PDB file of C-alpha atoms in Angstrom:
ATOM      1  CA  UNK B   9      12.781  20.851   3.036  1.00  0.00           C
ATOM      2  CA  UNK B  10       9.975  21.468   5.495  1.00  0.00           C
ATOM      3  CA  UNK B  11      10.565  18.057   7.106  1.00  0.00           C
ATOM      4  CA  UNK B  12      14.288  18.773   7.553  1.00  0.00           C
ATOM      5  CA  UNK B  13      13.426  22.064   9.266  1.00  0.00           C
ATOM      6  CA  UNK B  14      11.005  20.373  11.676  1.00  0.00           C
ATOM      7  CA  UNK B  15      13.606  17.703  12.526  1.00  0.00           C
ATOM      8  CA  UNK B  16      16.212  20.438  13.081  1.00  0.00           C
ATOM      9  CA  UNK B  17      13.854  22.090  15.582  1.00  0.00           C
ATOM     10  CA  UNK B  18      13.274  18.757  17.362  1.00  0.00           C
ATOM     11  CA  UNK B  19      17.033  18.175  17.676  1.00  0.00           C
ATOM     12  CA  UNK B  20      17.318  21.618  19.285  1.00  0.00           C
ATOM     13  CA  UNK B  21      14.571  20.658  21.746  1.00  0.00           C
ATOM     14  CA  UNK B  22      16.587  17.532  22.648  1.00  0.00           C
ATOM     15  CA  UNK B  23      13.699  15.093  22.203  1.00  0.00           C
ATOM     16  CA  UNK B  24      14.220  11.392  23.006  1.00  0.00           C
ATOM     17  CA  UNK B  25      12.876   9.996  19.744  1.00  0.00           C
ATOM     18  CA  UNK B  26      11.741  11.102  16.291  1.00  0.00           C
ATOM     19  CA  UNK B  27       9.326   9.171  14.079  1.00  0.00           C
ATOM     20  CA  UNK B  28       9.196  10.322  10.475  1.00  0.00           C
ATOM     21  CA  UNK B  29       7.560   9.309   7.183  1.00  0.00           C
ATOM     22  CA  UNK B  30      10.172  10.673   4.763  1.00  0.00           C
ATOM     23  CA  UNK B  31       8.825  12.556   1.753  1.00  0.00           C
ATOM     24  CA  UNK B  32      12.307  12.771   0.235  1.00  0.00           C
ATOM     25  CA  UNK B  33      14.580  10.213   1.949  1.00  0.00           C
ATOM     26  CA  UNK B  34      17.772  11.549   0.347  1.00  0.00           C
ATOM     27  CA  UNK B  35      17.154  15.100   1.533  1.00  0.00           C
ATOM     28  CA  UNK B  36      16.703  13.896   5.124  1.00  0.00           C
ATOM     29  CA  UNK B  37      19.908  11.839   5.395  1.00  0.00           C
ATOM     30  CA  UNK B  38      22.104  14.682   6.778  1.00  0.00           C
ATOM     31  CA  UNK B  39      19.601  15.916   9.376  1.00  0.00           C
ATOM     32  CA  UNK B  40      18.670  12.394  10.525  1.00  0.00           C
ATOM     33  CA  UNK B  41      22.368  11.596  10.897  1.00  0.00           C
ATOM     34  CA  UNK B  42      22.650  14.713  13.046  1.00  0.00           C
ATOM     35  CA  UNK B  43      19.718  13.498  15.169  1.00  0.00           C
ATOM     36  CA  UNK B  44      21.261  10.047  15.644  1.00  0.00           C
ATOM     37  CA  UNK B  45      24.663  11.559  16.448  1.00  0.00           C
ATOM     38  CA  UNK B  46      22.877  13.563  19.157  1.00  0.00           C
ATOM     39  CA  UNK B  47      21.631  10.292  20.688  1.00  0.00           C
ATOM     40  CA  UNK B  48      18.050  10.613  19.457  1.00  0.00           C
ATOM     41  CA  UNK B  49      16.235   7.390  18.513  1.00  0.00           C
ATOM     42  CA  UNK B  50      15.158   7.704  14.860  1.00  0.00           C
ATOM     43  CA  UNK B  51      12.382   5.479  13.479  1.00  0.00           C
ATOM     44  CA  UNK B  52      11.010   5.829   9.944  1.00  0.00           C
ATOM     45  CA  UNK B  53       7.885   4.523   8.200  1.00  0.00           C
ATOM     46  CA  UNK B  54       7.768   3.988   4.422  1.00  0.00           C
ATOM     47  CA  UNK B  55      11.457   4.804   4.337  1.00  0.00           C
ATOM     48  CA  UNK B  56      12.982   1.414   3.568  1.00  0.00           C
ATOM     49  CA  UNK B  57      15.864   3.051   1.681  1.00  0.00           C
ATOM     50  CA  UNK B  58      16.702   5.463   4.540  1.00  0.00           C
ATOM     51  CA  UNK B  59      20.237   4.900   5.810  1.00  0.00           C
ATOM     52  CA  UNK B  60      20.175   7.181   8.846  1.00  0.00           C
ATOM     53  CA  UNK B  61      17.466   5.448  10.822  1.00  0.00           C
ATOM     54  CA  UNK B  62      17.575   2.802  13.535  1.00  0.00           C
ATOM     55  CA  UNK B  63      14.556   0.959  12.175  1.00  0.00           C
ATOM     56  CA  UNK B  64      12.059   1.448   9.374  1.00  0.00           C
ATOM     57  CA  UNK B  65       8.526   0.118   9.786  1.00  0.00           C
ATOM     58  CA  UNK B  66       6.598  -1.075   6.750  1.00  0.00           C
ATOM     59  CA  UNK B  67       2.901  -1.907   7.076  1.00  0.00           C
ATOM     60  CA  UNK B  68       3.490  -5.051   5.041  1.00  0.00           C
ATOM     61  CA  UNK B  69       5.631  -6.992   2.632  1.00  0.00           C
ATOM     62  CA  UNK B  70       4.857  -5.694  -0.881  1.00  0.00           C
ATOM     63  CA  UNK B  71       4.390  -9.097  -2.525  1.00  0.00           C
ATOM     64  CA  UNK B  72       2.040 -10.193   0.274  1.00  0.00           C
ATOM     65  CA  UNK B  73      -0.039  -7.012  -0.100  1.00  0.00           C
ATOM     66  CA  UNK B  74      -0.316  -7.660  -3.844  1.00  0.00           C
ATOM     67  CA  UNK B  75      -1.521 -11.189  -3.122  1.00  0.00           C
ATOM     68  CA  UNK B  76      -4.120  -9.716  -0.760  1.00  0.00           C
ATOM     69  CA  UNK B  77      -5.431  -7.353  -3.491  1.00  0.00           C
ATOM     70  CA  UNK B  78      -5.549 -10.342  -5.864  1.00  0.00           C
ATOM     71  CA  UNK B  79      -7.602 -12.351  -3.347  1.00  0.00           C
ATOM     72  CA  UNK B  80     -10.178  -9.546  -3.363  1.00  0.00           C
ATOM     73  CA  UNK B  81     -10.223  -9.427  -7.169  1.00  0.00           C
ATOM     74  CA  UNK B  82     -10.457 -13.229  -7.434  1.00  0.00           C
ATOM     75  CA  UNK B  83     -13.414 -13.326  -5.052  1.00  0.00           C
ATOM     76  CA  UNK B  84     -15.200 -10.668  -7.121  1.00  0.00           C
ATOM     77  CA  UNK B  85     -14.421 -12.493 -10.403  1.00  0.00           C
ATOM     78  CA  UNK B  86     -15.551 -15.880  -9.103  1.00  0.00           C
ATOM     79  CA  UNK B  87     -11.926 -17.034  -9.391  1.00  0.00           C
ATOM     80  CA  UNK B  88     -12.037 -17.261 -13.188  1.00  0.00           C
ATOM     81  CA  UNK B  89     -11.476 -15.132 -16.275  1.00  0.00           C
ATOM     82  CA  UNK B  90      -8.956 -12.789 -17.857  1.00  0.00           C
ATOM     83  CA  UNK B  91      -7.466  -9.858 -15.944  1.00  0.00           C
ATOM     84  CA  UNK B  92      -4.892  -7.087 -16.306  1.00  0.00           C
ATOM     85  CA  UNK B  93      -2.822  -5.165 -13.768  1.00  0.00           C
ATOM     86  CA  UNK B  94      -2.716  -1.377 -13.515  1.00  0.00           C
ATOM     87  CA  UNK B  95       0.068   0.665 -11.885  1.00  0.00           C
ATOM     88  CA  UNK B  96       0.553   4.402 -11.414  1.00  0.00           C
ATOM     89  CA  UNK B  97       3.783   4.289 -13.415  1.00  0.00           C
ATOM     90  CA  UNK B  98       5.881   1.342 -14.532  1.00  0.00           C
ATOM     91  CA  UNK B  99       8.746   3.090 -12.727  1.00  0.00           C
ATOM     92  CA  UNK B 100       6.973   3.022  -9.331  1.00  0.00           C
ATOM     93  CA  UNK B 101       8.735   0.267  -7.372  1.00  0.00           C
ATOM     94  CA  UNK B 102       5.976  -0.410  -4.818  1.00  0.00           C
ATOM     95  CA  UNK B 103       3.121  -0.549  -7.333  1.00  0.00           C
ATOM     96  CA  UNK B 104       5.003  -2.988  -9.548  1.00  0.00           C
ATOM     97  CA  UNK B 105       5.982  -5.161  -6.581  1.00  0.00           C
ATOM     98  CA  UNK B 106       2.306  -5.285  -5.563  1.00  0.00           C
ATOM     99  CA  UNK B 107       1.258  -6.153  -9.115  1.00  0.00           C
ATOM    100  CA  UNK B 108       3.981  -8.821  -9.436  1.00  0.00           C
ATOM    101  CA  UNK B 109       2.918 -10.279  -6.082  1.00  0.00           C
ATOM    102  CA  UNK B 110      -0.690 -10.414  -7.253  1.00  0.00           C
ATOM    103  CA  UNK B 111       0.171 -12.110 -10.546  1.00  0.00           C
ATOM    104  CA  UNK B 112       2.424 -14.688  -8.848  1.00  0.00           C
ATOM    105  CA  UNK B 113      -0.312 -15.446  -6.308  1.00  0.00           C
ATOM    106  CA  UNK B 114      -2.984 -15.821  -9.015  1.00  0.00           C
ATOM    107  CA  UNK B 115      -0.787 -18.306 -10.910  1.00  0.00           C
ATOM    108  CA  UNK B 116      -0.590 -20.500  -7.821  1.00  0.00           C
ATOM    109  CA  UNK B 117      -3.972 -20.036  -6.205  1.00  0.00           C
ATOM    110  CA  UNK B 118      -6.353 -19.360  -9.100  1.00  0.00           C
ATOM    111  CA  UNK B 119      -5.622 -21.664 -12.061  1.00  0.00           C
ATOM    112  CA  UNK B 120      -8.740 -20.481 -13.925  1.00  0.00           C
ATOM    113  CA  UNK B 121      -7.648 -16.846 -13.947  1.00  0.00           C
ATOM    114  CA  UNK B 122      -5.304 -15.696 -16.675  1.00  0.00           C
ATOM    115  CA  UNK B 123      -3.318 -12.544 -17.281  1.00  0.00           C
ATOM    116  CA  UNK B 124      -4.098 -10.740 -20.549  1.00  0.00           C
ATOM    117  CA  UNK B 125      -0.957 -11.449 -22.543  1.00  0.00           C
ATOM    118  CA  UNK B 126      -1.423  -8.628 -25.066  1.00  0.00           C
ATOM    119  CA  UNK B 127      -1.383  -5.923 -22.355  1.00  0.00           C
ATOM    120  CA  UNK B 128      -0.536  -7.425 -18.961  1.00  0.00           C
ATOM    121  CA  UNK B 129       0.278  -4.083 -17.292  1.00  0.00           C
ATOM    122  CA  UNK B 130      -1.128  -0.628 -17.991  1.00  0.00           C
ATOM    123  CA  UNK B 131      -0.436   2.794 -16.441  1.00  0.00           C
ATOM    124  CA  UNK B 132      -2.899   5.184 -14.779  1.00  0.00           C
ATOM    125  CA  UNK B 133      -0.268   7.916 -14.233  1.00  0.00           C
ATOM    126  CA  UNK B 134      -1.606   8.076 -10.640  1.00  0.00           C
ATOM    127  CA  UNK B 135      -4.625   9.870 -12.052  1.00  0.00           C
ATOM    128  CA  UNK B 136      -8.273   8.840 -11.720  1.00  0.00           C
ATOM    129  CA  UNK B 137      -9.214  10.336 -15.084  1.00  0.00           C
ATOM    130  CA  UNK B 138      -6.426   8.413 -16.855  1.00  0.00           C
ATOM    131  CA  UNK B 139      -7.397   5.191 -15.039  1.00  0.00           C
ATOM    132  CA  UNK B 140     -10.967   5.705 -16.274  1.00  0.00           C
ATOM    133  CA  UNK B 141      -9.914   6.366 -19.895  1.00  0.00           C
ATOM    134  CA  UNK B 142      -7.430   3.458 -19.984  1.00  0.00           C
ATOM    135  CA  UNK B 143     -10.030   1.085 -18.503  1.00  0.00           C
ATOM    136  CA  UNK B 144     -12.621   2.189 -21.081  1.00  0.00           C
ATOM    137  CA  UNK B 145     -10.177   1.533 -23.928  1.00  0.00           C
ATOM    138  CA  UNK B 146      -9.231  -1.891 -22.528  1.00  0.00           C
ATOM    139  CA  UNK B 147     -12.848  -2.950 -22.077  1.00  0.00           C
ATOM    140  CA  UNK B 148     -13.761  -1.919 -25.622  1.00  0.00           C
ATOM    141  CA  UNK B 149     -10.681  -3.589 -27.097  1.00  0.00           C
ATOM    142  CA  UNK B 150     -10.926  -6.853 -25.110  1.00  0.00           C
ATOM    143  CA  UNK B 151     -14.595  -7.791 -24.657  1.00  0.00           C
ATOM    144  CA  UNK B 152     -13.714 -10.893 -22.620  1.00  0.00           C
ATOM    145  CA  UNK B 153     -11.686  -8.921 -20.057  1.00  0.00           C
ATOM    146  CA  UNK B 154     -13.219  -9.616 -16.652  1.00  0.00           C
ATOM    147  CA  UNK B 155     -10.936  -8.025 -14.044  1.00  0.00           C
ATOM    148  CA  UNK B 156      -8.571  -5.110 -13.494  1.00  0.00           C
ATOM    149  CA  UNK B 157      -6.208  -5.208 -10.507  1.00  0.00           C
ATOM    150  CA  UNK B 158      -5.363  -1.678  -9.367  1.00  0.00           C
ATOM    151  CA  UNK B 159      -2.402  -0.571  -7.260  1.00  0.00           C
ATOM    152  CA  UNK B 160      -2.377   3.242  -7.090  1.00  0.00           C
ATOM    153  CA  UNK B 161      -5.255   4.644  -5.015  1.00  0.00           C
ATOM    154  CA  UNK B 162      -6.610   6.222  -8.227  1.00  0.00           C
ATOM    155  CA  UNK B 163      -6.828   2.944 -10.180  1.00  0.00           C
ATOM    156  CA  UNK B 164      -9.832   1.006  -8.872  1.00  0.00           C
ATOM    157  CA  UNK B 165     -11.986   4.167  -8.445  1.00  0.00           C
ATOM    158  CA  UNK B 166     -11.245   5.212 -12.052  1.00  0.00           C
ATOM    159  CA  UNK B 167     -11.912   1.698 -13.344  1.00  0.00           C
ATOM    160  CA  UNK B 168     -15.201   1.582 -11.391  1.00  0.00           C
ATOM    161  CA  UNK B 169     -16.397   4.701 -13.243  1.00  0.00           C
ATOM    162  CA  UNK B 170     -15.656   3.005 -16.582  1.00  0.00           C
ATOM    163  CA  UNK B 171     -17.491  -0.165 -15.507  1.00  0.00           C
ATOM    164  CA  UNK B 172     -20.547   1.887 -14.548  1.00  0.00           C
ATOM    165  CA  UNK B 173     -20.515   4.018 -17.690  1.00  0.00           C
ATOM    166  CA  UNK B 174     -20.205   1.028 -20.027  1.00  0.00           C
ATOM    167  CA  UNK B 175     -22.992  -0.832 -18.214  1.00  0.00           C
ATOM    168  CA  UNK B 176     -20.649  -3.668 -17.229  1.00  0.00           C
ATOM    169  CA  UNK B 177     -21.458  -3.860 -13.527  1.00  0.00           C
ATOM    170  CA  UNK B 178     -21.552  -7.521 -12.459  1.00  0.00           C
ATOM    171  CA  UNK B 179     -19.606  -8.531 -15.591  1.00  0.00           C
ATOM    172  CA  UNK B 180     -16.305  -6.731 -15.024  1.00  0.00           C
ATOM    173  CA  UNK B 181     -14.651  -6.321 -11.628  1.00  0.00           C
ATOM    174  CA  UNK B 182     -11.889  -4.297 -10.034  1.00  0.00           C
ATOM    175  CA  UNK B 183      -9.989  -4.319  -6.753  1.00  0.00           C
ATOM    176  CA  UNK B 184      -7.120  -2.244  -5.432  1.00  0.00           C
ATOM    177  CA  UNK B 185      -5.952   0.400  -3.011  1.00  0.00           C
ATOM    178  CA  UNK B 186      -8.279   3.271  -2.136  1.00  0.00           C
ATOM    179  CA  UNK B 187      -9.149   5.854   0.486  1.00  0.00           C
ATOM    180  CA  UNK B 188     -12.394   5.288   2.415  1.00  0.00           C
ATOM    181  CA  UNK B 189     -14.289   8.602   2.383  1.00  0.00           C
ATOM    182  CA  UNK B 190     -13.436   9.462  -1.228  1.00  0.00           C
ATOM    183  CA  UNK B 191     -14.815   6.135  -2.440  1.00  0.00           C
ATOM    184  CA  UNK B 192     -17.936   5.727  -0.345  1.00  0.00           C
ATOM    185  CA  UNK B 193     -20.152   6.138  -3.414  1.00  0.00           C
ATOM    186  CA  UNK B 194     -18.567   3.380  -5.531  1.00  0.00           C
ATOM    187  CA  UNK B 195     -18.606   1.013  -2.523  1.00  0.00           C
ATOM    188  CA  UNK B 196     -22.258   1.783  -1.755  1.00  0.00           C
ATOM    189  CA  UNK B 197     -23.143   1.163  -5.411  1.00  0.00           C
ATOM    190  CA  UNK B 198     -21.243  -2.177  -5.384  1.00  0.00           C
ATOM    191  CA  UNK B 199     -19.092  -0.992  -8.295  1.00  0.00           C
ATOM    192  CA  UNK B 200     -16.183  -2.296  -6.254  1.00  0.00           C
ATOM    193  CA  UNK B 201     -16.739  -4.784  -3.450  1.00  0.00           C
ATOM    194  CA  UNK B 202     -13.593  -4.054  -1.458  1.00  0.00           C
ATOM    195  CA  UNK B 203     -10.712  -1.596  -1.437  1.00  0.00           C
ATOM    196  CA  UNK B 204      -7.531  -2.150   0.545  1.00  0.00           C
ATOM    197  CA  UNK B 205      -5.337   0.219   2.484  1.00  0.00           C
ATOM    198  CA  UNK B 206      -3.315   0.590   5.632  1.00  0.00           C
ATOM    199  CA  UNK B 207      -4.294   2.906   8.469  1.00  0.00           C
ATOM    200  CA  UNK B 208      -1.648   5.627   8.893  1.00  0.00           C
ATOM    201  CA  UNK B 209      -2.667   6.110  12.535  1.00  0.00           C
ATOM    202  CA  UNK B 210      -1.751   2.487  13.282  1.00  0.00           C
ATOM    203  CA  UNK B 211       1.646   2.953  11.624  1.00  0.00           C
ATOM    204  CA  UNK B 212       2.212   6.071  13.733  1.00  0.00           C
ATOM    205  CA  UNK B 213       1.379   4.161  16.908  1.00  0.00           C
ATOM    206  CA  UNK B 214       3.718   1.344  15.852  1.00  0.00           C
ATOM    207  CA  UNK B 215       6.578   3.845  15.332  1.00  0.00           C
ATOM    208  CA  UNK B 216       6.059   5.299  18.819  1.00  0.00           C
ATOM    209  CA  UNK B 217       5.840   1.817  20.322  1.00  0.00           C
ATOM    210  CA  UNK B 218       9.100   0.715  18.683  1.00  0.00           C
ATOM    211  CA  UNK B 219      10.862   3.916  19.773  1.00  0.00           C
ATOM    212  CA  UNK B 220       9.746   3.254  23.366  1.00  0.00           C
ATOM    213  CA  UNK B 221      11.165  -0.280  23.254  1.00  0.00           C
ATOM    214  CA  UNK B 222      14.502   1.021  21.957  1.00  0.00           C
ATOM    215  CA  UNK B 223      14.592   3.718  24.668  1.00  0.00           C
ATOM    216  CA  UNK B 224      13.875   1.052  27.302  1.00  0.00           C
ATOM    217  CA  UNK B 225      16.849  -0.945  26.069  1.00  0.00           C
ATOM    218  CA  UNK B 226      14.802  -3.874  24.808  1.00  0.00           C
ATOM    219  CA  UNK B 227      16.356  -6.097  22.160  1.00  0.00           C
ATOM    220  CA  UNK B 228      14.457  -5.725  18.886  1.00  0.00           C
ATOM    221  CA  UNK B 229      14.204  -9.126  17.282  1.00  0.00           C
ATOM    222  CA  UNK B 230      12.158 -11.111  14.775  1.00  0.00           C
ATOM    223  CA  UNK B 231       8.515 -11.328  15.867  1.00  0.00           C
ATOM    224  CA  UNK B 232       8.542  -8.115  17.937  1.00  0.00           C
ATOM    225  CA  UNK B 233       5.008  -7.085  19.006  1.00  0.00           C
ATOM    226  CA  UNK B 234       4.297  -3.362  18.628  1.00  0.00           C
ATOM    227  CA  UNK B 235       0.889  -3.620  20.268  1.00  0.00           C
ATOM    228  CA  UNK B 236      -1.353  -2.598  17.379  1.00  0.00           C
ATOM    229  CA  UNK B 237      -3.289  -4.909  15.007  1.00  0.00           C
ATOM    230  CA  UNK B 238      -1.206  -5.825  11.963  1.00  0.00           C
ATOM    231  CA  UNK B 239       2.025  -4.942  13.773  1.00  0.00           C
ATOM    232  CA  UNK B 240       1.995  -7.700  16.410  1.00  0.00           C
ATOM    233  CA  UNK B 241       4.474 -10.032  14.716  1.00  0.00           C
ATOM    234  CA  UNK B 242       7.016  -7.899  12.857  1.00  0.00           C
ATOM    235  CA  UNK B 243       9.472  -9.636  10.532  1.00  0.00           C
ATOM    236  CA  UNK B 244      12.750  -8.299   9.195  1.00  0.00           C
ATOM    237  CA  UNK B 245      12.635  -7.771   5.435  1.00  0.00           C
ATOM    238  CA  UNK B 246      14.782 -10.171   3.452  1.00  0.00           C
ATOM    239  CA  UNK B 247      18.443  -9.224   3.764  1.00  0.00           C
ATOM    240  CA  UNK B 248      17.795  -6.373   6.220  1.00  0.00           C
ATOM    241  CA  UNK B 249      18.370  -5.876   9.933  1.00  0.00           C
ATOM    242  CA  UNK B 250      16.578  -2.503   9.918  1.00  0.00           C
ATOM    243  CA  UNK B 251      13.386  -2.825   7.894  1.00  0.00           C
ATOM    244  CA  UNK B 252      10.522  -4.436   9.823  1.00  0.00           C
ATOM    245  CA  UNK B 253       7.413  -5.599   7.955  1.00  0.00           C
ATOM    246  CA  UNK B 254       3.967  -6.222   9.422  1.00  0.00           C
ATOM    247  CA  UNK B 255       0.697  -7.336   7.880  1.00  0.00           C
ATOM    248  CA  UNK B 256      -1.143  -4.108   8.596  1.00  0.00           C
ATOM    249  CA  UNK B 257      -3.495  -3.962   5.629  1.00  0.00           C
ATOM    250  CA  UNK B 258      -7.182  -3.266   6.090  1.00  0.00           C
ATOM    251  CA  UNK B 259     -10.154  -4.040   3.864  1.00  0.00           C
ATOM    252  CA  UNK B 260     -12.656  -1.270   3.187  1.00  0.00           C
ATOM    253  CA  UNK B 261     -16.188  -2.334   2.293  1.00  0.00           C
ATOM    254  CA  UNK B 262     -19.525  -0.540   2.233  1.00  0.00           C
ATOM    255  CA  UNK B 263     -20.082  -1.909   5.754  1.00  0.00           C
ATOM    256  CA  UNK B 264     -17.092  -0.200   7.393  1.00  0.00           C
ATOM    257  CA  UNK B 265     -16.386   2.752   5.064  1.00  0.00           C
ATOM    258  CA  UNK B 266     -17.973   5.214   7.512  1.00  0.00           C
ATOM    259  CA  UNK B 267     -16.125   3.886  10.565  1.00  0.00           C
ATOM    260  CA  UNK B 268     -12.530   4.648   9.590  1.00  0.00           C
ATOM    261  CA  UNK B 269     -12.558   8.399  10.105  1.00  0.00           C
ATOM    262  CA  UNK B 270     -10.582   9.416   6.996  1.00  0.00           C
TER     263      UNK B 270
END
């Protein structure tokens, strides 16, 4: 792969550390092992399953991020009404962990919100057009549906289009992950009040910061501060001594959508 080739070149240059966001973790195992055998500090991001890494940084715990999306949806819905969850694919581990985290949080924190039992989880196929079509069908089929929790970055934007087209603005609400620039219009129109995301630049800084600490011989322990907001109190994931989780999510609203630079 292209990533493997780049890492190969870096090993040849004898760099001190490599930070990588693995596109295909399995394909990188041999070359990352080679890097570590050569004494290079390897740090990954979004590579929780990577074996040949010293540490993997995750912007957040998946269940906690799902709860955060749910808080945004609950606020929009006035903390009451029927909702469904939408994922890219039911096979996508992260999306389903976010959705499960949101549902569990709603059960505890929002007693007047209820999950639509007939269709609690629908798929957008990671496609804005599909999200839009699925949302339209749901809203026609279940007139009392009030909220759709999105996970994939295509979900909430697709749902927002359906809400606008069916004239349901202010009656039906959505929240979920989304990129700032691509969704400026739906935020400005108040079709969605808030989208959530993590800033990849912050994660990159956190990787470099952690690599520096390792190179300086510092002990990496629970609560390590990587010097960037959301990564100041890193916790080891349950059952892991390699995966470090922060709380590095950001909220995108019409007020800050132009400030993020991507």
